[in-house]
PDB file of C-alpha atoms in Angstrom:
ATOM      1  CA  UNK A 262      30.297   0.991  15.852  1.00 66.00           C
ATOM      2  CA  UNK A 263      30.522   1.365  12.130  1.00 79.00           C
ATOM      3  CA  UNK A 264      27.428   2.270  10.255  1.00 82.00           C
ATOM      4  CA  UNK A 265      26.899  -1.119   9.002  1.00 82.00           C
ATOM      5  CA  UNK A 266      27.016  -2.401  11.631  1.00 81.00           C
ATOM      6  CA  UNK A 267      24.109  -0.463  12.910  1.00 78.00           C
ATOM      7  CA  UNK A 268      21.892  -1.030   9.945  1.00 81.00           C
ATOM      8  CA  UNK A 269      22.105  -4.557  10.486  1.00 82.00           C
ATOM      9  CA  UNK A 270      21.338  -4.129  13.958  1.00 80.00           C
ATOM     10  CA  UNK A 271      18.308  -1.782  13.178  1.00 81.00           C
ATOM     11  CA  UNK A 272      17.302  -4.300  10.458  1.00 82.00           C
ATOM     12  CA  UNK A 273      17.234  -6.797  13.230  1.00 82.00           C
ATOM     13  CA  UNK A 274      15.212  -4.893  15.201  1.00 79.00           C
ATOM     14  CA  UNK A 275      12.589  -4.498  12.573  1.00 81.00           C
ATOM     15  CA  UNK A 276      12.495  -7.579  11.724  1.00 82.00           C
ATOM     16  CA  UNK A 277      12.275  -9.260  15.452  1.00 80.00           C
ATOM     17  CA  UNK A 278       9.673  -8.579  18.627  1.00 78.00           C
ATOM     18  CA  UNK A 279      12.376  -6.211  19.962  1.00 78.00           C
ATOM     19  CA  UNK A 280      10.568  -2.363  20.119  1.00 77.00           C
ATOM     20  CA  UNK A 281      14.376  -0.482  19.985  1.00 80.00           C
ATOM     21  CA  UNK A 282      17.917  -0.655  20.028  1.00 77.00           C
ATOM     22  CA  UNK A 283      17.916  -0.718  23.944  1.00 80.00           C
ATOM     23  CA  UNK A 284      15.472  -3.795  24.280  1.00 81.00           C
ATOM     24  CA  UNK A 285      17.831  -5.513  21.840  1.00 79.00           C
ATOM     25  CA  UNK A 286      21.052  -4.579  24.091  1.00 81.00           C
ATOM     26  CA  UNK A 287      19.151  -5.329  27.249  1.00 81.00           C
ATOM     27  CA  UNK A 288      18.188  -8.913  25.530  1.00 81.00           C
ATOM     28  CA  UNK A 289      21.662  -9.544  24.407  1.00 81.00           C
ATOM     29  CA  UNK A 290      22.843  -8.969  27.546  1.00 83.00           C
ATOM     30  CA  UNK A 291      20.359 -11.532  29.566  1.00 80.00           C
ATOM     31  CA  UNK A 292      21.200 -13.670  27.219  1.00 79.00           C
ATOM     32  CA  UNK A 293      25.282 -13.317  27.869  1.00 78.00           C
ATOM     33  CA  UNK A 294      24.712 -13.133  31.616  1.00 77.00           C
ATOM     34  CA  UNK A 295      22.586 -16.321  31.050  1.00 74.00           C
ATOM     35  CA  UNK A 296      24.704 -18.463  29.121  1.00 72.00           C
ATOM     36  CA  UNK A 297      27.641 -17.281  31.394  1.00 64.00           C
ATOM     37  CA  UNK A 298      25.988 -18.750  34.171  1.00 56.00           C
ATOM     38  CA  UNK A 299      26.530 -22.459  33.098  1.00 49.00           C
ATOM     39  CA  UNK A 300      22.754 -23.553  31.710  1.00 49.00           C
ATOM     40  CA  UNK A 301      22.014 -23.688  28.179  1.00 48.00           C
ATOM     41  CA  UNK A 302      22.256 -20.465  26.622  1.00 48.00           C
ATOM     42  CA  UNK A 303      19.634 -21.455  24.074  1.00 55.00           C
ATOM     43  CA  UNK A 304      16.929 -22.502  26.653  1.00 62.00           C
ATOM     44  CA  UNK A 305      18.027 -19.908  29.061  1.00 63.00           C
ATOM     45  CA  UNK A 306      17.286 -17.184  26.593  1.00 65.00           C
ATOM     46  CA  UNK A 307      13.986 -18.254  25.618  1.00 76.00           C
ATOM     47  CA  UNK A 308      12.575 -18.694  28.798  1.00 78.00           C
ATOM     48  CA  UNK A 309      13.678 -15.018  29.394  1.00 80.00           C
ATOM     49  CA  UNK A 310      11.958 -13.828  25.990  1.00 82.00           C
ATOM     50  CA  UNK A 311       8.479 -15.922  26.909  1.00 85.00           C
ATOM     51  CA  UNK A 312       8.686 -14.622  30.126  1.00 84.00           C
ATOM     52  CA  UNK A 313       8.703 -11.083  29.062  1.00 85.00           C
ATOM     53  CA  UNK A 314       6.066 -12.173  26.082  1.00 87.00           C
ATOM     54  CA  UNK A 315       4.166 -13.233  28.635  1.00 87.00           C
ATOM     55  CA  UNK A 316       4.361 -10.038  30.523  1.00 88.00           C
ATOM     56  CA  UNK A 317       3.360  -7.791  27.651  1.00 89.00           C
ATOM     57  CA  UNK A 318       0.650  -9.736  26.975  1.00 89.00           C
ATOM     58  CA  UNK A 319      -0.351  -9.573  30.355  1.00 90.00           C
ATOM     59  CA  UNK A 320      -0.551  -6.258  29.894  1.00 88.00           C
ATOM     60  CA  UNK A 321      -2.125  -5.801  26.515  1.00 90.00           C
ATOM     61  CA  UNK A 322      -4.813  -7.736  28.397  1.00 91.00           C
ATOM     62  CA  UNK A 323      -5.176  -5.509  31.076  1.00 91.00           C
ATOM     63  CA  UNK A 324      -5.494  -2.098  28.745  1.00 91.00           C
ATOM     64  CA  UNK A 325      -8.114  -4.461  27.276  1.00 92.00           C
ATOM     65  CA  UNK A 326      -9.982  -5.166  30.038  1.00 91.00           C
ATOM     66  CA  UNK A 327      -9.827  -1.389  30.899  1.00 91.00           C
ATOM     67  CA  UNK A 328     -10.841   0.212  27.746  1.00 91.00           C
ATOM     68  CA  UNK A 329     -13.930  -2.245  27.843  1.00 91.00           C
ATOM     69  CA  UNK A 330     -14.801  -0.352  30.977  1.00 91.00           C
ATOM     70  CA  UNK A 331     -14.498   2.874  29.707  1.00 91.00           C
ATOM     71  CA  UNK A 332     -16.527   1.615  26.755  1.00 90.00           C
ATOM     72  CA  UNK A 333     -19.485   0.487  28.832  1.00 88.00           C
ATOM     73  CA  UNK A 334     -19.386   3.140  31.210  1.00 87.00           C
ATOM     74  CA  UNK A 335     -19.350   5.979  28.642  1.00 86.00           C
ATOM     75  CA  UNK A 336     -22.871   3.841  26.875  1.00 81.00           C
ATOM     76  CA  UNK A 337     -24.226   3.906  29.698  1.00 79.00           C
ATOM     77  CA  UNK A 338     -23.773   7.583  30.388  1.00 80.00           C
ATOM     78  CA  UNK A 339     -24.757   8.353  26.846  1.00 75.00           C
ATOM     79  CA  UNK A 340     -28.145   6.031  27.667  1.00 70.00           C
ATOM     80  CA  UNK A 341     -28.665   8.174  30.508  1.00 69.00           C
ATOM     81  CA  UNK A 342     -28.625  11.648  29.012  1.00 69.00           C
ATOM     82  CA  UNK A 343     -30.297  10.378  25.813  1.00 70.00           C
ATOM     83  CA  UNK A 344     -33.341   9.506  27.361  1.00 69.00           C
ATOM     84  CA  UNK A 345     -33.395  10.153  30.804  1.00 71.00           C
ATOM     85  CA  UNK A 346     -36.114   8.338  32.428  1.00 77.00           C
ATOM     86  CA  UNK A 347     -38.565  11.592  33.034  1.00 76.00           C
ATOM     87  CA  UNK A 348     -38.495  12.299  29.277  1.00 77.00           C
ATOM     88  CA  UNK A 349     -39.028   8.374  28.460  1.00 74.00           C
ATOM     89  CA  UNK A 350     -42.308   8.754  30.804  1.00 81.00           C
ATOM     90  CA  UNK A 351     -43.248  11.676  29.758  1.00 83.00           C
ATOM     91  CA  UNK A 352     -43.309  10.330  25.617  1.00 80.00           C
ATOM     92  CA  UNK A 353     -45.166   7.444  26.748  1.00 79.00           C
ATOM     93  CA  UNK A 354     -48.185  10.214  28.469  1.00 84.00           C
ATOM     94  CA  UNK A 355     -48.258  12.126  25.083  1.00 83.00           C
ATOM     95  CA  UNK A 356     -48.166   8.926  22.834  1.00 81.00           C
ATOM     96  CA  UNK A 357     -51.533   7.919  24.688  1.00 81.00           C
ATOM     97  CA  UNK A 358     -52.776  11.200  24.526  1.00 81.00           C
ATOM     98  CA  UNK A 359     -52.181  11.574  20.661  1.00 79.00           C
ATOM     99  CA  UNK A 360     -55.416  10.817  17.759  1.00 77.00           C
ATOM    100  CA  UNK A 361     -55.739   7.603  16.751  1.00 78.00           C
ATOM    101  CA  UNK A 362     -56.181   7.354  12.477  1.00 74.00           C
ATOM    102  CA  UNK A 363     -56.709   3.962  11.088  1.00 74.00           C
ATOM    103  CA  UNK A 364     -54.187   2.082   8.591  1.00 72.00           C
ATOM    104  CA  UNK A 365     -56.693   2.518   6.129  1.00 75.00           C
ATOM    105  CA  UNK A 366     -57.059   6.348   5.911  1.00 71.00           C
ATOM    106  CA  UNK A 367     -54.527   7.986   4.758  1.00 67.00           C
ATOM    107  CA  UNK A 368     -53.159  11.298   7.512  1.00 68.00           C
ATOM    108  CA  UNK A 369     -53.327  14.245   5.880  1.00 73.00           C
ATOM    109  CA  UNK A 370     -49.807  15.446   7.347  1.00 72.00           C
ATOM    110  CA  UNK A 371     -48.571  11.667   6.193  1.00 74.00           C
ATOM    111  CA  UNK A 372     -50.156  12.267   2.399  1.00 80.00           C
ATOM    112  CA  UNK A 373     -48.693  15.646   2.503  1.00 84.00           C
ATOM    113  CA  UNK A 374     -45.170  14.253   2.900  1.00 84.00           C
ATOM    114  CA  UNK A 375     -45.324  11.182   0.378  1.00 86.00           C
ATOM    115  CA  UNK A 376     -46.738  14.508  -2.089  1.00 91.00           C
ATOM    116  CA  UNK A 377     -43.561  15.738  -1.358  1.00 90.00           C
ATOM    117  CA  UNK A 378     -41.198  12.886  -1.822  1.00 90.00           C
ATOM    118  CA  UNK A 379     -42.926  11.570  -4.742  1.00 93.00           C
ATOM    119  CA  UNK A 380     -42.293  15.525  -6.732  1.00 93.00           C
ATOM    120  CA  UNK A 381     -38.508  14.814  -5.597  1.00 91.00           C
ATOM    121  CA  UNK A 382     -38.057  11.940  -6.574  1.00 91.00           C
ATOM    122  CA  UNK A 383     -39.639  12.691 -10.183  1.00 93.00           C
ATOM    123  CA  UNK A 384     -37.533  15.980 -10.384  1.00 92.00           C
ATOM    124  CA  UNK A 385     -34.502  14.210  -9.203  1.00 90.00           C
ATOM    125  CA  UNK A 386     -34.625  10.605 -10.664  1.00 90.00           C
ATOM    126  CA  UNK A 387     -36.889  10.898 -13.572  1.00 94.00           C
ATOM    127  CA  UNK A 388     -39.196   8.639 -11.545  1.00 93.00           C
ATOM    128  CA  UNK A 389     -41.511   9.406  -8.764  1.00 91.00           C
ATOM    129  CA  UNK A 390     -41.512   5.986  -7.331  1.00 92.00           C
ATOM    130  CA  UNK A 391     -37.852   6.376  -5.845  1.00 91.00           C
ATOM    131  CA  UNK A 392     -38.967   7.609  -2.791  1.00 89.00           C
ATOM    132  CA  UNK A 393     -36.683   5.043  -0.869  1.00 89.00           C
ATOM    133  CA  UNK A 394     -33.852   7.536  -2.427  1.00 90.00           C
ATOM    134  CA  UNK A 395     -35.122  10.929  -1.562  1.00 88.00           C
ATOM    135  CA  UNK A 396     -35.812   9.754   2.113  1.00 87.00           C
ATOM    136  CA  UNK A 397     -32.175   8.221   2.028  1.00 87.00           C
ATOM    137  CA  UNK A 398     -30.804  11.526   0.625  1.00 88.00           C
ATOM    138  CA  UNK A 399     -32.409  13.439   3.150  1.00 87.00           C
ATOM    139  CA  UNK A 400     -31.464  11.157   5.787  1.00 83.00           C
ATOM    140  CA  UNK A 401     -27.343  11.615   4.716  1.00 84.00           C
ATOM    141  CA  UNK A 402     -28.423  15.302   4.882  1.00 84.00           C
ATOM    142  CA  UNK A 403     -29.354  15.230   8.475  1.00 81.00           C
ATOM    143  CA  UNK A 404     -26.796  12.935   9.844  1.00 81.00           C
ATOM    144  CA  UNK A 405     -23.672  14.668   7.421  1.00 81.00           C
ATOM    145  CA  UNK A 406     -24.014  18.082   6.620  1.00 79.00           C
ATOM    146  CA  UNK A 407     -24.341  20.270   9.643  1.00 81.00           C
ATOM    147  CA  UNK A 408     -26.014  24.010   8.093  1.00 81.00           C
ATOM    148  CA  UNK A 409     -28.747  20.969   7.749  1.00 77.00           C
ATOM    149  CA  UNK A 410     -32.156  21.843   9.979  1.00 73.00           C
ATOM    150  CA  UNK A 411     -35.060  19.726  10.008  1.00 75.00           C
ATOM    151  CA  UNK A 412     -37.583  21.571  10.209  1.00 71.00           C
ATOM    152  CA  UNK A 413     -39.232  21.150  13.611  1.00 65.00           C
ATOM    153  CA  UNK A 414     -42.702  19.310  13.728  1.00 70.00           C
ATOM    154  CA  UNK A 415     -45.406  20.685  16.145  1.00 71.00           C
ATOM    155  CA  UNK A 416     -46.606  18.141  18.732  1.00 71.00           C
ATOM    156  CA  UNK A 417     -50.333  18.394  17.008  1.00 69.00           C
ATOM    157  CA  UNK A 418     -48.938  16.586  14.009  1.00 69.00           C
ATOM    158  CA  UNK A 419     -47.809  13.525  15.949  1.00 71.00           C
ATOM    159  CA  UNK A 420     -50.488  10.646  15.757  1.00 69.00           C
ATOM    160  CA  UNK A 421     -50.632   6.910  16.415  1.00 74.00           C
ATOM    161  CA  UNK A 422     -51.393   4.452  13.905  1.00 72.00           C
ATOM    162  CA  UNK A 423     -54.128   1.814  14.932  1.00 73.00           C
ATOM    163  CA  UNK A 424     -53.488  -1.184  15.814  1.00 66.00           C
TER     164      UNK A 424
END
């Protein structure tokens, strides 16, 4: 076959639903052996090709359907070690254990912290009423830059809000 030749043929190729050079000579040939056999060659050959459309897309469904499965199955896994049930009960003892402080007091530990963000967001923004932005930057921290530590918050501190 002269090189031409085979660039057209690749060209085809590229341009069609055939994956290679072999699924094209395996198609060409069906198609031969088709129209050889007295019906249509036309017809013939497209009833092959939407046959094997059919196929692959019979499959495509199926790795669907399958990674779907895996998909569930590994959120459900990840639900389980998450929160696994005993440490879900056990949050829901301390939470009704913890100090109650009404909405209209301000928590010390809660004042403390809004101290804080307020002196960032002045040093940072030139305005101490972006808070919003500090507490945004320090989220990115946490969630992007791993030599990142929050630093950990003794159970004491925890309190509920009233209702």
């Amino acid at each position: 076959m002269d090189e031409s030749t085979k660039e057209k043929w690749e060209q085809y190729i590229e341009d069609s639903h055939y994956g290679s050079m072999s699924e094209l000579v395996r198609g060409a040939i069906e198609n031969e052996r088709l129209s050889d056999g007295g019906s249509s060659g036309n017809s013939s050959g497209q009833t092959v090709e939407v046959d094997r459309l059919k196929e692959q897309q019979q499959d495509t469904i199926q790795k669907i359907e399958n990674l779907r499965e895996v998909v569930e199955e590994a959120q459900k896994e990840r639900e389980k070690t998450e929160y696994p049930e005993d440490v879900v009960d056990v949050a829901h003892d301390i939470a009704g254990e913890l100090d109650t402080v009404s909405h209209d007091e301000p928590h010390p530990i809660a004042e403390q912290k809004y101290k804080e963000l307020r002196k960032l967001s002045a040093e940072h923004f030139g305005d101490e009423n972006e808070v919003d932005k500090i507490e945004a930057a320090l989220n990115y921290l946490d969630e992007n830059v791993s030599w990142i530590v929050k630093r950990p918050v003794r159970p004491s501190e925890y309190y509920r809000m009233e209702d």
